[in-house]
Amino acid sequence: MNKKIVIFLLLLITVISSLMATSLSKEEIISLALSNNKTLEIAKLELQNSLNSSSVNTLLPSISLESGINLTGSILNKQLNVATPTASTTVSFTISSKDKYQSESKELASLSANLGLEVSTSTVLQSVTTSYWNTASSFLAVQIAENNLETANTTCENQKAKYESGKLSSLALSQAELAVKDAQLSLENAKTTYESSLSNLEYLTGVQALSL
């Protein structure tokens, strides 16, 4: 088996073992996201506000209360020219189409908010899972780049020794030195990618200074 492939597999096993043994697992990362993600917090708040608004029963009838005094009397009272006052009260119940429309609108808003939360949750779960593995793979890329730089430095030192002893051409030495610079650049790029991936994961989980 090719030596580079063996080294890659060993590094992969080491990184995965490290992730599983000492760092936050994917499930823990997802749990953090479900608890702290800003998008989900907004969706949950919108749903709660919608439910609170819908909890008011707008289908209750409006009540109109009217009262007055009627004057009634008997023949006897008429003879005495006296009228007997009696109180009267009228209660009317009205259910307006406006109230019904408002109730249906609030119910629709609640359903929409609930659907929004479900979609947001699904999107966040997918994003967090993708970000987790991107971060893990970019971390692995850093380890590989560091190993490649170490190998390039070792090779360059050997080439320098050969050049100084007259056993190597200047062109071969220049190629070895260029390989070191390329390895350094690759390492810098790998670190930048890892930091970007980790920053995105921190944003999705709402937790700073994550460690994978």
mmCIF file of N, CA, C and O in Angstrom, residues 61-102:
data_model
loop_
_atom_site.group_PDB
_atom_site.id
_atom_site.type_symbol
_atom_site.label_atom_id
_atom_site.label_comp_id
_atom_site.label_asym_id
_atom_site.label_seq_id
_atom_site.Cartn_x
_atom_site.Cartn_y
_atom_site.Cartn_z
ATOM 1 N N PRO A 61 -69.665 35.619 21.658
ATOM 2 C CA PRO A 61 -70.570 36.649 21.141
ATOM 3 C C PRO A 61 -70.391 37.963 21.867
ATOM 4 O O PRO A 61 -70.061 37.997 23.052
ATOM 5 N N SER A 62 -70.581 39.028 21.131
ATOM 6 C CA SER A 62 -70.592 40.323 21.792
ATOM 7 C C SER A 62 -71.960 40.488 22.463
ATOM 8 O O SER A 62 -72.983 40.076 21.927
ATOM 9 N N ILE A 63 -71.969 41.083 23.629
ATOM 10 C CA ILE A 63 -73.207 41.186 24.417
ATOM 11 C C ILE A 63 -73.614 42.646 24.507
ATOM 12 O O ILE A 63 -72.827 43.501 24.908
ATOM 13 N N SER A 64 -74.837 42.910 24.135
ATOM 14 C CA SER A 64 -75.387 44.254 24.231
ATOM 15 C C SER A 64 -76.481 44.265 25.312
ATOM 16 O O SER A 64 -77.430 43.490 25.256
ATOM 17 N N LEU A 65 -76.337 45.125 26.302
ATOM 18 C CA LEU A 65 -77.264 45.178 27.426
ATOM 19 C C LEU A 65 -78.002 46.514 27.397
ATOM 20 O O LEU A 65 -77.395 47.579 27.436
ATOM 21 N N GLU A 66 -79.291 46.448 27.296
ATOM 22 C CA GLU A 66 -80.114 47.649 27.296
ATOM 23 C C GLU A 66 -81.118 47.569 28.452
ATOM 24 O O GLU A 66 -81.691 46.510 28.709
ATOM 25 N N SER A 67 -81.327 48.679 29.121
ATOM 26 C CA SER A 67 -82.264 48.688 30.256
ATOM 27 C C SER A 67 -83.112 49.960 30.221
ATOM 28 O O SER A 67 -82.725 50.968 29.628
ATOM 29 N N GLY A 68 -84.249 49.900 30.848
ATOM 30 C CA GLY A 68 -85.131 51.071 30.884
ATOM 31 C C GLY A 68 -86.224 50.857 31.915
ATOM 32 O O GLY A 68 -86.234 49.874 32.664
ATOM 33 N N ILE A 69 -87.145 51.772 31.941
ATOM 34 C CA ILE A 69 -88.265 51.693 32.903
ATOM 35 C C ILE A 69 -89.570 51.811 32.135
ATOM 36 O O ILE A 69 -89.756 52.743 31.342
ATOM 37 N N ASN A 70 -90.432 50.833 32.315
ATOM 38 C CA ASN A 70 -91.766 50.864 31.725
ATOM 39 C C ASN A 70 -92.780 51.247 32.799
ATOM 40 O O ASN A 70 -92.659 50.828 33.951
ATOM 41 N N LEU A 71 -93.768 51.997 32.381
ATOM 42 C CA LEU A 71 -94.831 52.372 33.313
ATOM 43 C C LEU A 71 -96.064 51.558 33.007
ATOM 44 O O LEU A 71 -96.602 51.584 31.902
ATOM 45 N N THR A 72 -96.471 50.766 33.938
ATOM 46 C CA THR A 72 -97.681 49.953 33.769
ATOM 47 C C THR A 72 -98.600 50.190 34.955
ATOM 48 O O THR A 72 -98.158 50.570 36.043
ATOM 49 N N GLY A 73 -99.865 49.956 34.722
ATOM 50 C CA GLY A 73 -100.792 50.160 35.829
ATOM 51 C C GLY A 73 -102.111 49.437 35.610
ATOM 52 O O GLY A 73 -102.440 49.059 34.499
ATOM 53 N N SER A 74 -102.835 49.237 36.624
ATOM 54 C CA SER A 74 -104.145 48.575 36.549
ATOM 55 C C SER A 74 -105.238 49.626 36.532
ATOM 56 O O SER A 74 -104.987 50.824 36.704
ATOM 57 N N ILE A 75 -106.411 49.158 36.326
ATOM 58 C CA ILE A 75 -107.533 50.100 36.348
ATOM 59 C C ILE A 75 -107.580 50.819 37.690
ATOM 60 O O ILE A 75 -107.841 52.004 37.775
ATOM 61 N N LEU A 76 -107.292 50.007 38.739
ATOM 62 C CA LEU A 76 -107.306 50.583 40.073
ATOM 63 C C LEU A 76 -106.296 51.713 40.171
ATOM 64 O O LEU A 76 -106.566 52.777 40.697
ATOM 65 N N ASN A 77 -105.156 51.443 39.627
ATOM 66 C CA ASN A 77 -104.122 52.474 39.699
ATOM 67 C C ASN A 77 -104.485 53.703 38.885
ATOM 68 O O ASN A 77 -104.153 54.824 39.235
ATOM 69 N N LYS A 78 -105.161 53.463 37.710
ATOM 70 C CA LYS A 78 -105.568 54.588 36.892
ATOM 71 C C LYS A 78 -106.555 55.457 37.677
ATOM 72 O O LYS A 78 -106.541 56.680 37.593
ATOM 73 N N GLN A 79 -107.449 54.754 38.369
ATOM 74 C CA GLN A 79 -108.403 55.517 39.160
ATOM 75 C C GLN A 79 -107.691 56.378 40.199
ATOM 76 O O GLN A 79 -108.123 57.473 40.516
ATOM 77 N N LEU A 80 -106.596 55.808 40.642
ATOM 78 C CA LEU A 80 -105.834 56.562 41.637
ATOM 79 C C LEU A 80 -104.804 57.466 40.980
ATOM 80 O O LEU A 80 -104.055 58.152 41.661
ATOM 81 N N ASN A 81 -104.798 57.431 39.620
ATOM 82 C CA ASN A 81 -103.857 58.226 38.843
ATOM 83 C C ASN A 81 -102.418 57.925 39.240
ATOM 84 O O ASN A 81 -101.606 58.812 39.429
ATOM 85 N N VAL A 82 -102.121 56.625 39.421
ATOM 86 C CA VAL A 82 -100.772 56.188 39.799
ATOM 87 C C VAL A 82 -100.279 55.167 38.794
ATOM 88 O O VAL A 82 -101.019 54.238 38.446
ATOM 89 N N ALA A 83 -99.093 55.319 38.342
ATOM 90 C CA ALA A 83 -98.466 54.356 37.422
ATOM 91 C C ALA A 83 -97.386 53.588 38.170
ATOM 92 O O ALA A 83 -96.673 54.155 39.005
ATOM 93 N N THR A 84 -97.300 52.276 37.892
ATOM 94 C CA THR A 84 -96.292 51.439 38.568
ATOM 95 C C THR A 84 -95.086 51.246 37.655
ATOM 96 O O THR A 84 -95.212 50.674 36.567
ATOM 97 N N PRO A 85 -93.923 51.736 38.051
ATOM 98 C CA PRO A 85 -92.731 51.585 37.207
ATOM 99 C C PRO A 85 -92.167 50.165 37.335
ATOM 100 O O PRO A 85 -92.105 49.604 38.425
ATOM 101 N N THR A 86 -91.765 49.570 36.221
ATOM 102 C CA THR A 86 -91.091 48.259 36.230
ATOM 103 C C THR A 86 -89.840 48.343 35.375
ATOM 104 O O THR A 86 -89.823 49.013 34.333
ATOM 105 N N ALA A 87 -88.800 47.682 35.827
ATOM 106 C CA ALA A 87 -87.518 47.698 35.101
ATOM 107 C C ALA A 87 -87.539 46.658 33.997
ATOM 108 O O ALA A 87 -88.106 45.573 34.160
ATOM 109 N N SER A 88 -86.947 46.981 32.873
ATOM 110 C CA SER A 88 -86.838 46.019 31.767
ATOM 111 C C SER A 88 -85.405 45.997 31.259
ATOM 112 O O SER A 88 -84.759 47.035 31.171
ATOM 113 N N THR A 89 -84.941 44.826 30.959
ATOM 114 C CA THR A 89 -83.573 44.658 30.474
ATOM 115 C C THR A 89 -83.583 43.768 29.252
ATOM 116 O O THR A 89 -84.201 42.710 29.247
ATOM 117 N N THR A 90 -82.872 44.192 28.209
ATOM 118 C CA THR A 90 -82.782 43.407 26.984
ATOM 119 C C THR A 90 -81.321 43.052 26.721
ATOM 120 O O THR A 90 -80.455 43.924 26.723
ATOM 121 N N VAL A 91 -81.072 41.765 26.551
ATOM 122 C CA VAL A 91 -79.712 41.302 26.253
ATOM 123 C C VAL A 91 -79.706 40.706 24.865
ATOM 124 O O VAL A 91 -80.473 39.785 24.567
ATOM 125 N N SER A 92 -78.813 41.213 23.990
ATOM 126 C CA SER A 92 -78.716 40.679 22.628
ATOM 127 C C SER A 92 -77.325 40.102 22.395
ATOM 128 O O SER A 92 -76.330 40.651 22.861
ATOM 129 N N PHE A 93 -77.270 38.992 21.716
ATOM 130 C CA PHE A 93 -76.013 38.314 21.407
ATOM 131 C C PHE A 93 -75.741 38.448 19.912
ATOM 132 O O PHE A 93 -76.609 38.155 19.089
ATOM 133 N N THR A 94 -74.504 38.849 19.605
ATOM 134 C CA THR A 94 -74.161 39.025 18.195
ATOM 135 C C THR A 94 -72.800 38.396 17.899
ATOM 136 O O THR A 94 -71.830 38.625 18.621
ATOM 137 N N ILE A 95 -72.750 37.574 16.879
ATOM 138 C CA ILE A 95 -71.477 37.036 16.387
ATOM 139 C C ILE A 95 -71.232 37.663 15.017
ATOM 140 O O ILE A 95 -71.963 37.375 14.067
ATOM 141 N N SER A 96 -70.245 38.508 14.923
ATOM 142 C CA SER A 96 -70.001 39.200 13.663
ATOM 143 C C SER A 96 -69.102 38.370 12.758
ATOM 144 O O SER A 96 -68.311 37.552 13.212
ATOM 145 N N SER A 97 -69.231 38.594 11.473
ATOM 146 C CA SER A 97 -68.367 37.905 10.507
ATOM 147 C C SER A 97 -66.922 38.360 10.676
ATOM 148 O O SER A 97 -65.987 37.614 10.397
ATOM 149 N N LYS A 98 -66.729 39.569 11.181
ATOM 150 C CA LYS A 98 -65.388 40.083 11.411
ATOM 151 C C LYS A 98 -64.666 39.267 12.474
ATOM 152 O O LYS A 98 -63.493 38.929 12.345
ATOM 153 N N ASP A 99 -65.396 38.941 13.566
ATOM 154 C CA ASP A 99 -64.806 38.126 14.628
ATOM 155 C C ASP A 99 -64.406 36.755 14.100
ATOM 156 O O ASP A 99 -63.338 36.233 14.430
ATOM 157 N N LYS A 100 -65.265 36.171 13.295
ATOM 158 C CA LYS A 100 -64.967 34.849 12.743
ATOM 159 C C LYS A 100 -63.756 34.906 11.829
ATOM 160 O O LYS A 100 -62.892 34.035 11.845
ATOM 161 N N TYR A 101 -63.662 35.958 11.032
ATOM 162 C CA TYR A 101 -62.534 36.128 10.128
ATOM 163 C C TYR A 101 -61.243 36.274 10.915
ATOM 164 O O TYR A 101 -60.207 35.694 10.570
ATOM 165 N N GLN A 102 -61.290 37.061 11.992
ATOM 166 C CA GLN A 102 -60.098 37.258 12.812
ATOM 167 C C GLN A 102 -59.649 35.955 13.449
ATOM 168 O O GLN A 102 -58.461 35.659 13.536
#
